[in-house]
mmCIF file with all atom_site columns, C-alpha atoms in Angstrom:
data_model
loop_
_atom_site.group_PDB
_atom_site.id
_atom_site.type_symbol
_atom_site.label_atom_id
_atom_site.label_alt_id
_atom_site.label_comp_id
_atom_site.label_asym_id
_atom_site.label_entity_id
_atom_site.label_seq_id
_atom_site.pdbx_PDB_ins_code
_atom_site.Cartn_x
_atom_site.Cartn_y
_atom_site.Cartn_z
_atom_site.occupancy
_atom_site.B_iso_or_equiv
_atom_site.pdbx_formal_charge
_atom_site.auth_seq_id
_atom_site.auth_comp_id
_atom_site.auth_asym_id
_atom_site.auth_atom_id
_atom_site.pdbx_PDB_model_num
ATOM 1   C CA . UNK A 1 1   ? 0.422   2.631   -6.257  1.00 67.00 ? 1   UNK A CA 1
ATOM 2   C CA . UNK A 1 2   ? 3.810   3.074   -5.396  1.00 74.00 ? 2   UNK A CA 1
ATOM 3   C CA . UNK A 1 3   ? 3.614   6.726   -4.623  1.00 78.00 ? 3   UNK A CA 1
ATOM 4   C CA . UNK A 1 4   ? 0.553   6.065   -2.352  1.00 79.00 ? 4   UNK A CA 1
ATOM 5   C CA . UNK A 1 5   ? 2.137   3.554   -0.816  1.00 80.00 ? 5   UNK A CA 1
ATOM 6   C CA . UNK A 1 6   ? 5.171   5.888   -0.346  1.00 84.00 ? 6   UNK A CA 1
ATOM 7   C CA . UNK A 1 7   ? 3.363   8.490   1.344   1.00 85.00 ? 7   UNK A CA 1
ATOM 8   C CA . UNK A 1 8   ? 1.065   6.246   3.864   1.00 85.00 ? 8   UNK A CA 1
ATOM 9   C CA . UNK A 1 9   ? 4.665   5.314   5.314   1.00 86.00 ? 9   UNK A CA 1
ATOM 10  C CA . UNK A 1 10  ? 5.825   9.344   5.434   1.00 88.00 ? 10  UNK A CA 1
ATOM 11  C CA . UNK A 1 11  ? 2.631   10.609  6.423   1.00 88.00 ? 11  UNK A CA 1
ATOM 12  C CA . UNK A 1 12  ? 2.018   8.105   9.303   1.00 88.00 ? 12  UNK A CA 1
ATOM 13  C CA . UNK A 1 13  ? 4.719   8.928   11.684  1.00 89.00 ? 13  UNK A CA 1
ATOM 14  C CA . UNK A 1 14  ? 4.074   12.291  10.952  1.00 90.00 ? 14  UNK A CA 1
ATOM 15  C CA . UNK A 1 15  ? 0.194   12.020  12.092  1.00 91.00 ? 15  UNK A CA 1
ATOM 16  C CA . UNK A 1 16  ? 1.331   9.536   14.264  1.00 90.00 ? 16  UNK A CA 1
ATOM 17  C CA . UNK A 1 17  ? 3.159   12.319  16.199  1.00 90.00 ? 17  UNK A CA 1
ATOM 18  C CA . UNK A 1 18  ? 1.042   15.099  16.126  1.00 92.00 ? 18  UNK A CA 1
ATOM 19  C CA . UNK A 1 19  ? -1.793  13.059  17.625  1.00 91.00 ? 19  UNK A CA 1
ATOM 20  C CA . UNK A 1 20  ? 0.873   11.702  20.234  1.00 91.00 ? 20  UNK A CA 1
ATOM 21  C CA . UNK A 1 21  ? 1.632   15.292  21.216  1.00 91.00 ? 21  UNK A CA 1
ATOM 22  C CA . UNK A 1 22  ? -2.260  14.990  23.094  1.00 92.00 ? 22  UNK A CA 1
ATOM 23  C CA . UNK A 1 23  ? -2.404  11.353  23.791  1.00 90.00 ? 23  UNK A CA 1
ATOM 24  C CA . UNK A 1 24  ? -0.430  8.349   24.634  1.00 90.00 ? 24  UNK A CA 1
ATOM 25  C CA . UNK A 1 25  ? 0.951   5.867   21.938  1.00 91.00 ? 25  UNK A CA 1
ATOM 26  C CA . UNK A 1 26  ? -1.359  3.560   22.850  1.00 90.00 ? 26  UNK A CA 1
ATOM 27  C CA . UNK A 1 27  ? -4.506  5.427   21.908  1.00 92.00 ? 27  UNK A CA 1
ATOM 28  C CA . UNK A 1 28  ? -2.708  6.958   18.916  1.00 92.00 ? 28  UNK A CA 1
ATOM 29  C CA . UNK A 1 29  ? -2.233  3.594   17.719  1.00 92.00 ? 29  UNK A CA 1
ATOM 30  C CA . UNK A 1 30  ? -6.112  2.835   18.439  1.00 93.00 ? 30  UNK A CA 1
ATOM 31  C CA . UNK A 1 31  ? -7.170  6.494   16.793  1.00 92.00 ? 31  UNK A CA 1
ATOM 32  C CA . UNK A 1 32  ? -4.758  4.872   13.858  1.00 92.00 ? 32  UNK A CA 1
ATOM 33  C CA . UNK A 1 33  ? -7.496  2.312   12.888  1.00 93.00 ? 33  UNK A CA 1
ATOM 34  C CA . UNK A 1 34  ? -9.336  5.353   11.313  1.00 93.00 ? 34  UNK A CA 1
ATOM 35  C CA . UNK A 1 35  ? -7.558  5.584   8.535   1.00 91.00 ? 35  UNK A CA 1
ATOM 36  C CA . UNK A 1 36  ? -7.352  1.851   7.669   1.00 92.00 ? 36  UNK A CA 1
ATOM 37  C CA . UNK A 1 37  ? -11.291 1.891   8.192   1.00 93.00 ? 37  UNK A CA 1
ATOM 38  C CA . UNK A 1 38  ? -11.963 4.329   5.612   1.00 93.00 ? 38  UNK A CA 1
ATOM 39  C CA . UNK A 1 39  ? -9.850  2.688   3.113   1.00 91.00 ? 39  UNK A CA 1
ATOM 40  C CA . UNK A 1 40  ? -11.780 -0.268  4.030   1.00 91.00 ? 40  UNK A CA 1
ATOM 41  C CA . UNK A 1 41  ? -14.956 1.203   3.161   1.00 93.00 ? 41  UNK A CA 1
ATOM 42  C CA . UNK A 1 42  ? -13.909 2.982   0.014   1.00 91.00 ? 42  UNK A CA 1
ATOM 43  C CA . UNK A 1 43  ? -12.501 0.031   -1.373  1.00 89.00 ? 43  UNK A CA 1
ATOM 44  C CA . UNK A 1 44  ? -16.037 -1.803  -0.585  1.00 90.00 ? 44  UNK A CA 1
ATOM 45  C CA . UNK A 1 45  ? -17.891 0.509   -1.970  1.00 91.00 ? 45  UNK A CA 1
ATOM 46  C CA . UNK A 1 46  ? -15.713 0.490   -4.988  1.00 87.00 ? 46  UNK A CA 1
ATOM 47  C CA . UNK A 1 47  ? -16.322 -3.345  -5.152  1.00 85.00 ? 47  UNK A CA 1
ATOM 48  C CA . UNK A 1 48  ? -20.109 -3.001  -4.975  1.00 84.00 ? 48  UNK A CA 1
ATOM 49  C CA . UNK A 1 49  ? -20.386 -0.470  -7.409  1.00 84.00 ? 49  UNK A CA 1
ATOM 50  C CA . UNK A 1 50  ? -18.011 -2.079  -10.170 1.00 77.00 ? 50  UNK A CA 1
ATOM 51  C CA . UNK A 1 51  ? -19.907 -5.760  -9.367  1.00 75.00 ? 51  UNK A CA 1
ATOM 52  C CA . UNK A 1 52  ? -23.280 -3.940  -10.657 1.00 69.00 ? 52  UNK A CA 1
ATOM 53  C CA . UNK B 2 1   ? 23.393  12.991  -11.707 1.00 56.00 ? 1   UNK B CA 1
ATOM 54  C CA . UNK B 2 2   ? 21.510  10.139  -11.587 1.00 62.00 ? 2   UNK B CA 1
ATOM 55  C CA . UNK B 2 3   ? 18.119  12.512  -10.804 1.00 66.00 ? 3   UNK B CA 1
ATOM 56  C CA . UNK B 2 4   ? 19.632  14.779  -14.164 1.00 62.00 ? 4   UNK B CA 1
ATOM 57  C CA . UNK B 2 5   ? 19.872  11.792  -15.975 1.00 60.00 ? 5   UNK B CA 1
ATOM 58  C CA . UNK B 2 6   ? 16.268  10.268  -15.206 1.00 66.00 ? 6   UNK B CA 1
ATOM 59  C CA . UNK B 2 7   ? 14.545  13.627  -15.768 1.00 61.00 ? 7   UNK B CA 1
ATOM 60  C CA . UNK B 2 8   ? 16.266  14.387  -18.658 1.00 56.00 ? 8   UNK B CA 1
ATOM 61  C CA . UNK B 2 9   ? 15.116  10.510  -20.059 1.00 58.00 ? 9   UNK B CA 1
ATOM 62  C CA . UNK B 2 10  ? 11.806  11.622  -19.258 1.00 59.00 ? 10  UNK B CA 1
ATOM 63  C CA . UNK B 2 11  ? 11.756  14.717  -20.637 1.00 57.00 ? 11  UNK B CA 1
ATOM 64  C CA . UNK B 2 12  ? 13.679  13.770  -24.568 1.00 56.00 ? 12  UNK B CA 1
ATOM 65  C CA . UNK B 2 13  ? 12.394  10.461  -24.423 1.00 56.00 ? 13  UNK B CA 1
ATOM 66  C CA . UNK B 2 14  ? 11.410  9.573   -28.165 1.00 55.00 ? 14  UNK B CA 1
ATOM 67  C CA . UNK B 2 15  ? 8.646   6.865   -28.782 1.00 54.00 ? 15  UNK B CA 1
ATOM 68  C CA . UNK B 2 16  ? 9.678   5.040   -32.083 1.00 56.00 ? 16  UNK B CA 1
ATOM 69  C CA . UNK B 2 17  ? 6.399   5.567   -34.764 1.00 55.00 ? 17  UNK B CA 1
ATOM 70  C CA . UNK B 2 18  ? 5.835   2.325   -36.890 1.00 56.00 ? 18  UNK B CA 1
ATOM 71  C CA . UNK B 2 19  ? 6.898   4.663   -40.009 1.00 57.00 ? 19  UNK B CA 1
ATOM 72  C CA . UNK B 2 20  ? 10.759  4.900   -38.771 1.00 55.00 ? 20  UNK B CA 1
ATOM 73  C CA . UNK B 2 21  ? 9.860   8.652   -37.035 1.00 56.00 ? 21  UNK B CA 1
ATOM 74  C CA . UNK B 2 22  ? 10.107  9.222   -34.274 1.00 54.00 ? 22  UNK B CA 1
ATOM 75  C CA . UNK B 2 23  ? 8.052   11.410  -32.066 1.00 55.00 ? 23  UNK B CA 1
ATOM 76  C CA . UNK B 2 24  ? 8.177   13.250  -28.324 1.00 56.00 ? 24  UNK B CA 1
ATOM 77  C CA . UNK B 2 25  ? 6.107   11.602  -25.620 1.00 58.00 ? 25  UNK B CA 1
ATOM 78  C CA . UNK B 2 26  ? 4.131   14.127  -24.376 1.00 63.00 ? 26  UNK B CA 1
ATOM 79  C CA . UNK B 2 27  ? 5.062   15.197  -20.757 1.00 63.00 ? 27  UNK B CA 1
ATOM 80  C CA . UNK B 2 28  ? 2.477   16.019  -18.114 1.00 66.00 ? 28  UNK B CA 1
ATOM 81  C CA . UNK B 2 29  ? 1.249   15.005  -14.507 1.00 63.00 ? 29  UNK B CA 1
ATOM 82  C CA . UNK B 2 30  ? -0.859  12.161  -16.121 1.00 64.00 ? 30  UNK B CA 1
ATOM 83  C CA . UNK B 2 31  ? 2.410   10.472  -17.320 1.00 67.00 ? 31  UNK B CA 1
ATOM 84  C CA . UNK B 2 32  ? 3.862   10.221  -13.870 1.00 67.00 ? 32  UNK B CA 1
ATOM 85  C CA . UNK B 2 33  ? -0.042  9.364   -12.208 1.00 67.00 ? 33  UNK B CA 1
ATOM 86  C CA . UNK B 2 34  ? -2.441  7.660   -13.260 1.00 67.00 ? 34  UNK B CA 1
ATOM 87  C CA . UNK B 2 35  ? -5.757  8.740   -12.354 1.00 68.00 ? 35  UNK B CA 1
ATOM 88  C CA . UNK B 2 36  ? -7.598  5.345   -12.063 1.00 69.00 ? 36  UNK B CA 1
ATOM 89  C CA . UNK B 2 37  ? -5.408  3.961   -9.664  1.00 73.00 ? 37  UNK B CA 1
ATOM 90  C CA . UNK B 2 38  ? -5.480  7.399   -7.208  1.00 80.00 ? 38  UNK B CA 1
ATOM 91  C CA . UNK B 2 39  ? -8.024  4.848   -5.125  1.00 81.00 ? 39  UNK B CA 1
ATOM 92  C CA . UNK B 2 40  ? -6.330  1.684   -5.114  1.00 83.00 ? 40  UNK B CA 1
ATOM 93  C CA . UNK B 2 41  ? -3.131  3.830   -4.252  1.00 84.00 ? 41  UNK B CA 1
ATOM 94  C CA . UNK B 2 42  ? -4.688  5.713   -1.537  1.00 87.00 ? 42  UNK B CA 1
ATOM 95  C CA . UNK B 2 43  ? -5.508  1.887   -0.096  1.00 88.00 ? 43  UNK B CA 1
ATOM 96  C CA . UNK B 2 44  ? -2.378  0.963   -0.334  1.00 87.00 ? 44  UNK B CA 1
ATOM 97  C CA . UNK B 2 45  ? -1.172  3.894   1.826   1.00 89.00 ? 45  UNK B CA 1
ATOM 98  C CA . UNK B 2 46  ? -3.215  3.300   4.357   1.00 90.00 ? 46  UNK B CA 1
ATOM 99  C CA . UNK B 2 47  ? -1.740  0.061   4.619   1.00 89.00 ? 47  UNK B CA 1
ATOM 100 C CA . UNK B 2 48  ? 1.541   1.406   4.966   1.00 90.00 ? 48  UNK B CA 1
ATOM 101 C CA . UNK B 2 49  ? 0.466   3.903   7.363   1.00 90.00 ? 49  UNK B CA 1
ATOM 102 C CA . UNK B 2 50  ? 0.602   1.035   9.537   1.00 89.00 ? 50  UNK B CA 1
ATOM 103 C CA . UNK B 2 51  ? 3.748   0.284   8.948   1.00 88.00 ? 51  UNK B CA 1
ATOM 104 C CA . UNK B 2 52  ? 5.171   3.367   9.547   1.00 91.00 ? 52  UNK B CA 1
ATOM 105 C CA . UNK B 2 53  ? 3.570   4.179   12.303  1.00 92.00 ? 53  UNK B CA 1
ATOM 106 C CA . UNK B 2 54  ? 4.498   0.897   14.143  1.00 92.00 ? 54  UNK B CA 1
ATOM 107 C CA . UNK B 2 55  ? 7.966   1.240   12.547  1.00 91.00 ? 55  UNK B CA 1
ATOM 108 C CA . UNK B 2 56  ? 8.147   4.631   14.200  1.00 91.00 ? 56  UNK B CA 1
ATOM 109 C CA . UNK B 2 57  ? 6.706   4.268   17.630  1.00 92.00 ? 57  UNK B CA 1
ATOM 110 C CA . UNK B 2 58  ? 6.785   1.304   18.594  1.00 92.00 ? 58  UNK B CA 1
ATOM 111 C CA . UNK B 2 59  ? 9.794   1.426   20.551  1.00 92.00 ? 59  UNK B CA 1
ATOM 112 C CA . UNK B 2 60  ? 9.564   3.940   22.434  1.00 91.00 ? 60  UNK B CA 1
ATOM 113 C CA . UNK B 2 61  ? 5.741   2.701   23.243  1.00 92.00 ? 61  UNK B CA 1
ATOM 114 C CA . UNK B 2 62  ? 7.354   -0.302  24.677  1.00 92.00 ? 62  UNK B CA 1
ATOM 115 C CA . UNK B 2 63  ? 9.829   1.969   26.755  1.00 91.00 ? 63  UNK B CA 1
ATOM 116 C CA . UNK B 2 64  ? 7.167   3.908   28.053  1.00 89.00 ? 64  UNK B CA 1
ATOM 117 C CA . UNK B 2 65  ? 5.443   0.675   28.962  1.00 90.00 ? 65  UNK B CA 1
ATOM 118 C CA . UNK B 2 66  ? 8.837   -1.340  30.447  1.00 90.00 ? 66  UNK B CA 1
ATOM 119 C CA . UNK B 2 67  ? 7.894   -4.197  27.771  1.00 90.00 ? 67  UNK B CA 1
ATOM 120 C CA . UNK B 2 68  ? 11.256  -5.803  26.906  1.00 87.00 ? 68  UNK B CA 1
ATOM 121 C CA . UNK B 2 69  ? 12.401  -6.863  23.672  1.00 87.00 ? 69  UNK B CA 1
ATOM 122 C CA . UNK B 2 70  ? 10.272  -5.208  21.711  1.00 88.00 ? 70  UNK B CA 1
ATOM 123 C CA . UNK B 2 71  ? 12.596  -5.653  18.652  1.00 90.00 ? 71  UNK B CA 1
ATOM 124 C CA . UNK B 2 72  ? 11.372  -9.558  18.681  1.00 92.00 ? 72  UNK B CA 1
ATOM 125 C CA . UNK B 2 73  ? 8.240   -8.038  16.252  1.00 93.00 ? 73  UNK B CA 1
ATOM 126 C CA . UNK B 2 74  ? 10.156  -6.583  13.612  1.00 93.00 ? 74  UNK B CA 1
ATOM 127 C CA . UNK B 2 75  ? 12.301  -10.394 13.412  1.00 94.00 ? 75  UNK B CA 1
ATOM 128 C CA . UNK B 2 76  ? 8.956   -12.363 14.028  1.00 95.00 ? 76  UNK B CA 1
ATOM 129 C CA . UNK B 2 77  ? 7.475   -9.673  11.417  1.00 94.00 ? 77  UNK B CA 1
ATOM 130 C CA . UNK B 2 78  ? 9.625   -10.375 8.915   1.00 94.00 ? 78  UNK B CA 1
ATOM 131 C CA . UNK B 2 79  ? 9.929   -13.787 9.344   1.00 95.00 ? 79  UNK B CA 1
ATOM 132 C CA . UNK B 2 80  ? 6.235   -14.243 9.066   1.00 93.00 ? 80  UNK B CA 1
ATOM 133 C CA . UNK B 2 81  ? 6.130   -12.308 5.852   1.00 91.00 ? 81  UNK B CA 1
ATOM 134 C CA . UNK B 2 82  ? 8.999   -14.759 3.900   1.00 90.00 ? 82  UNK B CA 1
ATOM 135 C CA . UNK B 2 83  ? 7.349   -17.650 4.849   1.00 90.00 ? 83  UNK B CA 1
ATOM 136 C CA . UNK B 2 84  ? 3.736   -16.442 4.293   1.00 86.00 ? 84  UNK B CA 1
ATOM 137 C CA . UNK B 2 85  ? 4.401   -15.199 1.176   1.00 82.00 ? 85  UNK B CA 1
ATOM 138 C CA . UNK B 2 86  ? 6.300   -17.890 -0.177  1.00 83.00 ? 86  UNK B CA 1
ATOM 139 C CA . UNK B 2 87  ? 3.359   -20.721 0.857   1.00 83.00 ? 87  UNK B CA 1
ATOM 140 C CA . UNK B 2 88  ? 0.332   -18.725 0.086   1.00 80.00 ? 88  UNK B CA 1
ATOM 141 C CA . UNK B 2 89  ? 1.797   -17.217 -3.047  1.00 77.00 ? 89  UNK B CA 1
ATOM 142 C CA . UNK B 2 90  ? 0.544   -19.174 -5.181  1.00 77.00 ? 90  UNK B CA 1
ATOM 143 C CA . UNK B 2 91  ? -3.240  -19.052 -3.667  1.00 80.00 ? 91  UNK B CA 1
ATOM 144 C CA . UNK B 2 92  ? -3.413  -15.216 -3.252  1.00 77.00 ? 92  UNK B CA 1
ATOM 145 C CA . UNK B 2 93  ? -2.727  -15.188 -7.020  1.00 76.00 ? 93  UNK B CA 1
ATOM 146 C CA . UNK B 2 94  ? -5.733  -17.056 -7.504  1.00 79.00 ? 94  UNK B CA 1
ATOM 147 C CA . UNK B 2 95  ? -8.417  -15.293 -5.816  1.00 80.00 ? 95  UNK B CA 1
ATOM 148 C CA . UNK B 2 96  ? -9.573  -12.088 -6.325  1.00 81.00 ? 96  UNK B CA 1
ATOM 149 C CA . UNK B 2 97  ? -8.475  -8.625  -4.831  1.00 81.00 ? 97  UNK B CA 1
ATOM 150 C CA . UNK B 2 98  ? -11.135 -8.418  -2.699  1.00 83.00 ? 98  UNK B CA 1
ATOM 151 C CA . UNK B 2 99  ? -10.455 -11.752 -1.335  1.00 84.00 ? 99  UNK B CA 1
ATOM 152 C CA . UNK B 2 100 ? -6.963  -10.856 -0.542  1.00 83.00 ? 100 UNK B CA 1
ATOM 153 C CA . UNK B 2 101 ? -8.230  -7.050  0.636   1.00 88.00 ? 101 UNK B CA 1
ATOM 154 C CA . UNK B 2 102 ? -10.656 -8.007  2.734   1.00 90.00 ? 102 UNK B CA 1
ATOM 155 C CA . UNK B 2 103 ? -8.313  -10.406 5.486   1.00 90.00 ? 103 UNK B CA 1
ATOM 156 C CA . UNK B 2 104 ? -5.775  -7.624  4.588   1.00 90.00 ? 104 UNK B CA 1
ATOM 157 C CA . UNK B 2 105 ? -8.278  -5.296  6.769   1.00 93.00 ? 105 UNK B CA 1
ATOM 158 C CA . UNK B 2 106 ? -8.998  -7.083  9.364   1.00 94.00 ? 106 UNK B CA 1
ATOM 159 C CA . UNK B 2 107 ? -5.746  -7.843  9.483   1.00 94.00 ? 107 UNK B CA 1
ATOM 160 C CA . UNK B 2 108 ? -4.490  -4.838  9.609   1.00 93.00 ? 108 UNK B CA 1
ATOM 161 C CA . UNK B 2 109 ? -7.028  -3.716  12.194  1.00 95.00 ? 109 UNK B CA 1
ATOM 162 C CA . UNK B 2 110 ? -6.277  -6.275  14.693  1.00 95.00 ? 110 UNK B CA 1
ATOM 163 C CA . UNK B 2 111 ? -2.612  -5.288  14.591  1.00 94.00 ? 111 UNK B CA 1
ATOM 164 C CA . UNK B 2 112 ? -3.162  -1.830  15.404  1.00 94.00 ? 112 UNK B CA 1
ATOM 165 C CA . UNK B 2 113 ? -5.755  -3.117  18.238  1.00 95.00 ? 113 UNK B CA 1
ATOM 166 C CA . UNK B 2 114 ? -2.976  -5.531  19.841  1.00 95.00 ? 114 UNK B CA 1
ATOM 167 C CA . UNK B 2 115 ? -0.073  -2.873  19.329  1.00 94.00 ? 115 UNK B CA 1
ATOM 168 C CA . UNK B 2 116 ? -2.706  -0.142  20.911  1.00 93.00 ? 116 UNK B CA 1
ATOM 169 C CA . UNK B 2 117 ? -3.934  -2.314  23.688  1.00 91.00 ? 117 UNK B CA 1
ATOM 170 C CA . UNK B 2 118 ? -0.197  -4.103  24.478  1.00 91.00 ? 118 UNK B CA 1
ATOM 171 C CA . UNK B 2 119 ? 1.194   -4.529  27.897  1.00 90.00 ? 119 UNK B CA 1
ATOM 172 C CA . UNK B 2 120 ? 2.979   -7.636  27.353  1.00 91.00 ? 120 UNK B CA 1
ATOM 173 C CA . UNK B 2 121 ? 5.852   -8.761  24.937  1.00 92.00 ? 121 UNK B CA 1
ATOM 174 C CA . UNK B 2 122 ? 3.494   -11.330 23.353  1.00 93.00 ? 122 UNK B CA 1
ATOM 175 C CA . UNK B 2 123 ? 0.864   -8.605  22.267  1.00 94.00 ? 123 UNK B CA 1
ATOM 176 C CA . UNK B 2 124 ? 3.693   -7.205  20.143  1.00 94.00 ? 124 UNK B CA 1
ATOM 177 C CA . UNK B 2 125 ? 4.522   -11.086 18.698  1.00 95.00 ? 125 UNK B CA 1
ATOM 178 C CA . UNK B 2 126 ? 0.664   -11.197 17.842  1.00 95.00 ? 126 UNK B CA 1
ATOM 179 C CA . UNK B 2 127 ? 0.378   -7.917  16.500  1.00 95.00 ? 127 UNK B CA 1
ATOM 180 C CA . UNK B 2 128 ? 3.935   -8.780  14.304  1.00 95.00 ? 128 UNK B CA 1
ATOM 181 C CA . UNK B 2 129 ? 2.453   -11.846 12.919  1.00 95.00 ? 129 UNK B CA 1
ATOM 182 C CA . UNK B 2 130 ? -0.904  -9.774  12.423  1.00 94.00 ? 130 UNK B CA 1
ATOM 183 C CA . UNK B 2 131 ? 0.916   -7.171  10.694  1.00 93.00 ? 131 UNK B CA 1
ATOM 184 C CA . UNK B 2 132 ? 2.798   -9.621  7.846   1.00 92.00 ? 132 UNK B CA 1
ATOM 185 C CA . UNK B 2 133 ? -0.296  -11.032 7.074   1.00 90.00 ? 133 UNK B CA 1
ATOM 186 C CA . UNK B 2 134 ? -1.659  -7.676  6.116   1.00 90.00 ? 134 UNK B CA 1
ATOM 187 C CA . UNK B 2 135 ? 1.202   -6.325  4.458   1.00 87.00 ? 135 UNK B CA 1
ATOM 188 C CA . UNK B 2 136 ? 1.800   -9.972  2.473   1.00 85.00 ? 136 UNK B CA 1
ATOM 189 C CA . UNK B 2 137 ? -2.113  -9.693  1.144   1.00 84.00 ? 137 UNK B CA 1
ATOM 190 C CA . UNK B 2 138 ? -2.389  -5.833  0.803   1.00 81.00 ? 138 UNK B CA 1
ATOM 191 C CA . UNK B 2 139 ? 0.828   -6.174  -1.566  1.00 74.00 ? 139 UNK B CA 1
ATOM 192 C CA . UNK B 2 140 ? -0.424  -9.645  -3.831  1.00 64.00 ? 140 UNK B CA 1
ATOM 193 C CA . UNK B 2 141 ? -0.146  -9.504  -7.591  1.00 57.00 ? 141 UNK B CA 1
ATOM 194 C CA . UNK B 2 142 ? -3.681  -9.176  -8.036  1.00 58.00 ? 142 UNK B CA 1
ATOM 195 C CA . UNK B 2 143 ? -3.307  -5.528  -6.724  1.00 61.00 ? 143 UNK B CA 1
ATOM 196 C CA . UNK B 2 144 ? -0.945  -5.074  -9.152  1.00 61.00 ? 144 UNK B CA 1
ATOM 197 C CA . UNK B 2 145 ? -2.340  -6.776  -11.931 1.00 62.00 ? 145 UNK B CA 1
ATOM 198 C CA . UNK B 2 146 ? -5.646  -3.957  -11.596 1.00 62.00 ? 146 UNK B CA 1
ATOM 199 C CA . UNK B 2 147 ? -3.582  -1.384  -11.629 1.00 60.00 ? 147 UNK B CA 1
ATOM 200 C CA . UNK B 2 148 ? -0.838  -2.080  -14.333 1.00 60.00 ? 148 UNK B CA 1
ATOM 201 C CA . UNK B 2 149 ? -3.445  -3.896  -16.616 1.00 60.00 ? 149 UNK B CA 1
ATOM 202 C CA . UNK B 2 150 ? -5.882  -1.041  -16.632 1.00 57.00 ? 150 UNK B CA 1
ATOM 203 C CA . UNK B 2 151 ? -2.520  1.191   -17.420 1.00 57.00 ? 151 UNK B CA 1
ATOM 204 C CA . UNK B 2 152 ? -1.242  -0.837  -20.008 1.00 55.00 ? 152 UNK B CA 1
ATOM 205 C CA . UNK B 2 153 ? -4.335  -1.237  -22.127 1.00 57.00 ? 153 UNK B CA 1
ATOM 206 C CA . UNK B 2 154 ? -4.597  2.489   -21.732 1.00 58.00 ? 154 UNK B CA 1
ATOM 207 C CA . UNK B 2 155 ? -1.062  2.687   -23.136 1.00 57.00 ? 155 UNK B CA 1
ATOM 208 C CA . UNK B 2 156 ? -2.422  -0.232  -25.972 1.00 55.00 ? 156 UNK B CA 1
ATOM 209 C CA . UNK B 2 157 ? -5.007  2.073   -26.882 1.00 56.00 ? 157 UNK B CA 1
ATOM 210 C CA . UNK B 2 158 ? -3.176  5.418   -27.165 1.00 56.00 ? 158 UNK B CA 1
ATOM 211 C CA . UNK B 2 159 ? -0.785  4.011   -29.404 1.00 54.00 ? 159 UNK B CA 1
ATOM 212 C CA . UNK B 2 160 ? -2.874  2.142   -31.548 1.00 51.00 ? 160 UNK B CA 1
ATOM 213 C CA . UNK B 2 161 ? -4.323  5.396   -31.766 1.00 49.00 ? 161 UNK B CA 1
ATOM 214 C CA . UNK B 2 162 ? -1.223  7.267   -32.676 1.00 48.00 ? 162 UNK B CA 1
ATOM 215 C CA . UNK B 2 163 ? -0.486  4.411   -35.044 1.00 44.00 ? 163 UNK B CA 1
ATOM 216 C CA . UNK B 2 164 ? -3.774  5.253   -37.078 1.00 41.00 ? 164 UNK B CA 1
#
């Protein structure tokens, strides 16, 4: 857990960069909702499959 | 030397068999990850994403945008996070993970939607309080509790195995 949690916080800026290279922070910090979303949906999916 | 000195633990550390032996803990990727928790770890780095991200940019977003004091969100951040944690302790150890996930998201999302959308220095005191209430529940014992307590039965089992 730690590990992952390590490398959301190195990886971030680094995305976080690239993608600012083409856009503004502003919308980089918008497009950065992606990730977040995905977790989100794994970790529902996770839920409905261990509640069955 | 420190770095020598943990490896080197790793590497010759003897588990103590019930029979006075004593035998080498096998070394291998699996001891240093465990596999069940690659999800619930790649959750929790999304959740840190956001940190590090905001950590990292969020300065010179605010330059960019001539909002002053921008370092009020780290202090109301942080702030936020003590006393959050210390009051709702007690009740995020009660429910379940996906109870504490769940707000964590949303949470999280709104954050990055304020932070994203901000032209004004109370955006980034929204997005600050926003952001310590995801970080408090994306980090609550229960997250812990899955993961360890899956890994230590594991560990239960192996060495009652080894033990028969």
């Amino acid at each position: 857990m730690y590990i992952g949690g390590d490398l959301g916080q190195t990886m971030g800026p680094m995305l976080g960069g690239m993608v600012t290279q083409y856009t503004e922070y502003g919308t980089m910090y918008l497009w950065s909702i992606a990730p977040l979303l995905v977790a989100w949906i794994y970790f529902f999916l996770r839920e409905k499959v261990k509640t069955k | 030397m420190l770095a020598a000195g943990i490896i080197n633990f790793i590497i010759l550390y003897k588990v103590p068999e019930e029979d006075g032996q004593t035998k080498k803990e096998q070394f291998g990727i699996y001891s240093l990850v465990e596999p069940g928790g690659i999800g619930l770890s790649a959750v929790n780095a999304a959740f840190t994403m956001i940190q590090g991200i905001i950590s990292a940019f969020l300065l010179p977003m605010a330059l960019e945008k001539g909002i002053g004091g921008a370092g009020i969100h780290f202090t109301v951040s942080a702030v936020v996070l003590v006393a959050a944690r210390a009051l709702m302790a007690e009740y995020m150890n009660r429910i379940s993970l996906a109870q504490n996930l769940y707000p964590a998201f949303v949470c999280g999302v709104l954050t990055l939607v304020l932070v994203g959308r901000a032209d004004a220095q109370w955006f980034l005191i929204a997005a600050a309080v926003m952001k310590a209430f995801s970080h408090g529940m994306s980090l609550s014992l229960r997250f812990r509790r899955r993961l360890y307590g899956r890994f230590l039965e594991k560990k239960e089992e192996s060495r009652a195995v080894r033990c028969t």
